[in-house]
Short mmCIF file of C-alpha atoms in Angstrom, two decimals:
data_model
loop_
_atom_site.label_atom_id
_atom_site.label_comp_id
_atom_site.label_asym_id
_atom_site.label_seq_id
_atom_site.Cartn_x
_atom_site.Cartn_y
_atom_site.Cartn_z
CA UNK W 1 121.85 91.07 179.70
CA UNK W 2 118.49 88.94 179.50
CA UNK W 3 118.04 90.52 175.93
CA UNK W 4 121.40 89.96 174.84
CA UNK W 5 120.99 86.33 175.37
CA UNK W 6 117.96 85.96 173.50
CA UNK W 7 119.19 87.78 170.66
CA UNK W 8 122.29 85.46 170.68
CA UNK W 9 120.21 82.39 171.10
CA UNK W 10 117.73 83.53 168.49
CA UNK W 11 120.98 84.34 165.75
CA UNK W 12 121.98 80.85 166.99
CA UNK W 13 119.12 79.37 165.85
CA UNK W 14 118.86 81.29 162.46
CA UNK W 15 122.77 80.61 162.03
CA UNK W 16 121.63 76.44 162.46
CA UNK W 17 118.77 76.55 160.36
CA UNK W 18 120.94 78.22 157.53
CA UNK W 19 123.54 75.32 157.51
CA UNK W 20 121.60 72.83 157.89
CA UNK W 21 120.16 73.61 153.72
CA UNK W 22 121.83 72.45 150.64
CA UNK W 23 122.06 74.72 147.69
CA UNK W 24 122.12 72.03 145.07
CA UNK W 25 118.48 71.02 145.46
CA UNK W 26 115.15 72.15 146.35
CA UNK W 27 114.77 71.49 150.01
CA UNK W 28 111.00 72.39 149.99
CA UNK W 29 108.61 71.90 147.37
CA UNK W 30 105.41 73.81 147.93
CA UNK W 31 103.48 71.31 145.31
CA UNK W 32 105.90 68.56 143.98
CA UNK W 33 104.14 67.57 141.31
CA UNK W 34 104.23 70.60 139.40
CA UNK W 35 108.40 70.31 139.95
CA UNK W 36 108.37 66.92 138.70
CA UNK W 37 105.93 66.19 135.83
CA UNK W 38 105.06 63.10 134.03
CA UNK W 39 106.95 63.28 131.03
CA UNK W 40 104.79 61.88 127.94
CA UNK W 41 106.65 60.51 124.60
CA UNK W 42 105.15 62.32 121.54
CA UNK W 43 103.72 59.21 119.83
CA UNK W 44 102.86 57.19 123.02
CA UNK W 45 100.16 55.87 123.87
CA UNK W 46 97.69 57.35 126.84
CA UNK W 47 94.41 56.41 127.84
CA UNK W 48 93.38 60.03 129.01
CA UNK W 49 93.69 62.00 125.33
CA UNK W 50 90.88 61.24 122.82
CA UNK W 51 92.87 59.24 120.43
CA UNK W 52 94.80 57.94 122.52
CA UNK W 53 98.17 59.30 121.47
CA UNK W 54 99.72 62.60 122.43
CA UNK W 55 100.69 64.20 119.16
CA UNK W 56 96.69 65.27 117.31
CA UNK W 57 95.97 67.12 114.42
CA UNK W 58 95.38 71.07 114.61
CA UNK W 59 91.83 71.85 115.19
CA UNK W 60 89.48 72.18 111.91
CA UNK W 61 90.22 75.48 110.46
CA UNK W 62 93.13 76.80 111.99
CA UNK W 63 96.11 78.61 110.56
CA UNK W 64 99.56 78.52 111.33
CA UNK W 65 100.94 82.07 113.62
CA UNK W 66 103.02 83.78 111.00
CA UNK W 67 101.14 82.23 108.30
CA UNK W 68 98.54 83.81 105.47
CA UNK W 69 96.88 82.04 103.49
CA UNK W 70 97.51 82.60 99.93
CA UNK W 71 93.57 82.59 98.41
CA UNK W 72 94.99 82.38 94.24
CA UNK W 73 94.77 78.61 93.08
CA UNK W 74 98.38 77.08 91.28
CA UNK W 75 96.62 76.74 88.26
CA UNK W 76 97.35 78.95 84.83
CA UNK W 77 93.62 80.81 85.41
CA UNK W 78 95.32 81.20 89.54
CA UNK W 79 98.42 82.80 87.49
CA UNK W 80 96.81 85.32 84.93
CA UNK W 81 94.94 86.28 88.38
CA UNK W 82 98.15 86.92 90.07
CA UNK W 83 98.83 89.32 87.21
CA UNK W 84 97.15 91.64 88.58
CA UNK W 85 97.86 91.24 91.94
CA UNK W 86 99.84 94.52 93.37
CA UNK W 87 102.30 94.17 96.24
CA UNK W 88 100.87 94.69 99.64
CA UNK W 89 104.37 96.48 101.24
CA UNK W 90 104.62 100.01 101.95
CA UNK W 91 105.52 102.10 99.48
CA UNK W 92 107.10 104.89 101.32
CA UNK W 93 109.93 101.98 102.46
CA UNK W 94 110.76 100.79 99.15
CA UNK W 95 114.58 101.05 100.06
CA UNK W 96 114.17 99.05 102.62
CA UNK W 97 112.16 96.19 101.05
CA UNK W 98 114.78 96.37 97.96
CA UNK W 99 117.80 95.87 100.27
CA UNK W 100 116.45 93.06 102.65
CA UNK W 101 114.50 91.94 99.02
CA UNK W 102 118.31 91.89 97.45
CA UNK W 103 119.86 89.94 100.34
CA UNK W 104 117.14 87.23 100.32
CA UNK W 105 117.22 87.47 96.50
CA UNK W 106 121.34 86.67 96.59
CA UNK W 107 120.84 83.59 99.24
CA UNK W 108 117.86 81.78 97.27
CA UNK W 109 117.51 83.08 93.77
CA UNK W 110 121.15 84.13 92.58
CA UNK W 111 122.37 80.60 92.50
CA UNK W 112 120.12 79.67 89.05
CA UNK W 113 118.89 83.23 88.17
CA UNK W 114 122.20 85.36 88.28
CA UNK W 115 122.87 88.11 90.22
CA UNK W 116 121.42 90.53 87.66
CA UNK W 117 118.92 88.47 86.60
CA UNK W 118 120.02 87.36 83.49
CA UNK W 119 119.63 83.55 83.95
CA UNK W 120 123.22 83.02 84.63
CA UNK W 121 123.98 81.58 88.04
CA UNK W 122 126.44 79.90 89.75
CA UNK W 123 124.56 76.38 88.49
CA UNK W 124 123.37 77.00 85.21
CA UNK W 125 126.80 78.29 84.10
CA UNK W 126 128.08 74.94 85.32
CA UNK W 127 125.31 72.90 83.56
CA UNK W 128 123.12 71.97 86.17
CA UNK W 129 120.71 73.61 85.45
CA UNK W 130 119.24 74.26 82.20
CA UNK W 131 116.68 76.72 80.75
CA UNK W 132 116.88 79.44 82.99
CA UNK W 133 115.52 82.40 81.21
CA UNK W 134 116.41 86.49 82.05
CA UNK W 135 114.08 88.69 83.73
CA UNK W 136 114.85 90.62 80.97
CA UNK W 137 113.35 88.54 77.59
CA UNK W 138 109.81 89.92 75.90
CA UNK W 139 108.51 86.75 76.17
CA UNK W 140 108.44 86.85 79.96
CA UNK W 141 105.69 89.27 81.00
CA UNK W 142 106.47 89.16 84.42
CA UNK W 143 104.61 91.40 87.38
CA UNK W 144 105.24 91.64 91.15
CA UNK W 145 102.17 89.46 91.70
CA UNK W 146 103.51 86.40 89.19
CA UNK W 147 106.80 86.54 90.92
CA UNK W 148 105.00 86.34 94.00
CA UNK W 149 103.03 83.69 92.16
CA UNK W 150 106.60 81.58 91.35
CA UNK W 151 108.17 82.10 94.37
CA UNK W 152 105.28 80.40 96.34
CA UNK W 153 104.05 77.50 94.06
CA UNK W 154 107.39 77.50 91.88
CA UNK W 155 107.23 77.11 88.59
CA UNK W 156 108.74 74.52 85.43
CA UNK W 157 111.84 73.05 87.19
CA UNK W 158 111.89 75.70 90.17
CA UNK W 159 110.24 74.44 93.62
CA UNK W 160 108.53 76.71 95.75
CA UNK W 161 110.24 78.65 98.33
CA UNK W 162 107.22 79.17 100.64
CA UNK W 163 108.75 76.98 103.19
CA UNK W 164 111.58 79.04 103.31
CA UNK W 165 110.66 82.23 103.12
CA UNK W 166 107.56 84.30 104.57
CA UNK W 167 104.67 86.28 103.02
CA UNK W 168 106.30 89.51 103.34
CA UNK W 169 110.01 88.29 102.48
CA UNK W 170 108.26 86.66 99.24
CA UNK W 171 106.66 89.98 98.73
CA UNK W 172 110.01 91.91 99.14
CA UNK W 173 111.97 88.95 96.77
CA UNK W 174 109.72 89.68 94.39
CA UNK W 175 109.62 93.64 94.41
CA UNK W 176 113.23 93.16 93.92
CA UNK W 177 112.91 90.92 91.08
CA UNK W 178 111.03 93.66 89.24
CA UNK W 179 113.60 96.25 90.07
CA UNK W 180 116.16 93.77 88.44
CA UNK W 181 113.81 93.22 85.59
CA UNK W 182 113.54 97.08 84.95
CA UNK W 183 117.80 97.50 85.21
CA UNK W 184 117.79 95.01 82.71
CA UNK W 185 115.45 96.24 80.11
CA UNK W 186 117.07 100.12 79.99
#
């Protein structure tokens, strides 16, 4: 029976210890001041940081993650180079690249290009837009690599889109824009 008292005095215990804990807060902190940092305002002022202020610049030379840099120059020289500039995407998953290259084609292009191409979108057929030729005129001796070209410096009254989309999104826009230019010159 000397046993069976202990255990009962011992469950006791544990059964105490158990109530006596609330389950809306921490009840032991192990190091508190990793639970409750200093929170620091993004422009404020701190003597510990090197200028002083919490936001800095990036360090010298760095590059964005997702980001690659595009090494041809927005100048006309920078576009005849692009001429010649092939597209980087796998070949063997051309379907692929048209249909995601379509989709982002229809959100950003289709508005002032058409969705053919042909230079009439949703704005310039209500006069918002002037001037927007087709893929499809002899005049326009368009690649993959000067679409690529457009689509991340713009071009005339079109801003670039390389905020918006990525290098290989531009890539696949601009595949597609070929395939559009070729349905249009049969």
């Amino acid at each position: 029976m000397n046993s069976f008292s202990k255990i009962g005095v011992l469950f006791g215990l544990v059964l105490l210890v158990a109530s006596c804990a609330n389950t809306n807060s921490r009840n032991y902190q192990y190091m508190p001041n990793m639970y409750e940092s200093v929170g620091y305002e993004t422009y404020q002022k701190v003597d510990f940081l090197p200028d002083g202020m919490e936001a800095g610049l990036p360090a010298e030379n760095t590059i964005a993650r997702g980001w690659i840099p595009y090494g041809i120059e927005n100048t006309m020289e920078g576009k005849e180079l692009a001429r010649l500039n092939p597209s980087p995407l796998d070949s063997l998953s051309q379907e692929a690249n048209l249909a995601v290259g379509k989709e982002l084609y229809t959100i950003y292009c289709a508005i002032c290009h058409g969705d053919k191409g042909d230079g009439q979108g949703n704005l310039v057929k209500r006069e918002k837009i002037l001037g927007v030729p087709s893929y499809a005129d002899v005049a326009r001796n368009i690649t993959v690599g000067t679409s690529y070209h457009a689509i991340y410096y713009g071009l005339n009254s079109m801003g670039s889109y390389a905020g918006q989309l990525d290098t290989e999104e531009r890539w696949k826009v601009a595949e597609y824009v070929m395939k559009l230019k070729q349905d249009l010159t049969k």
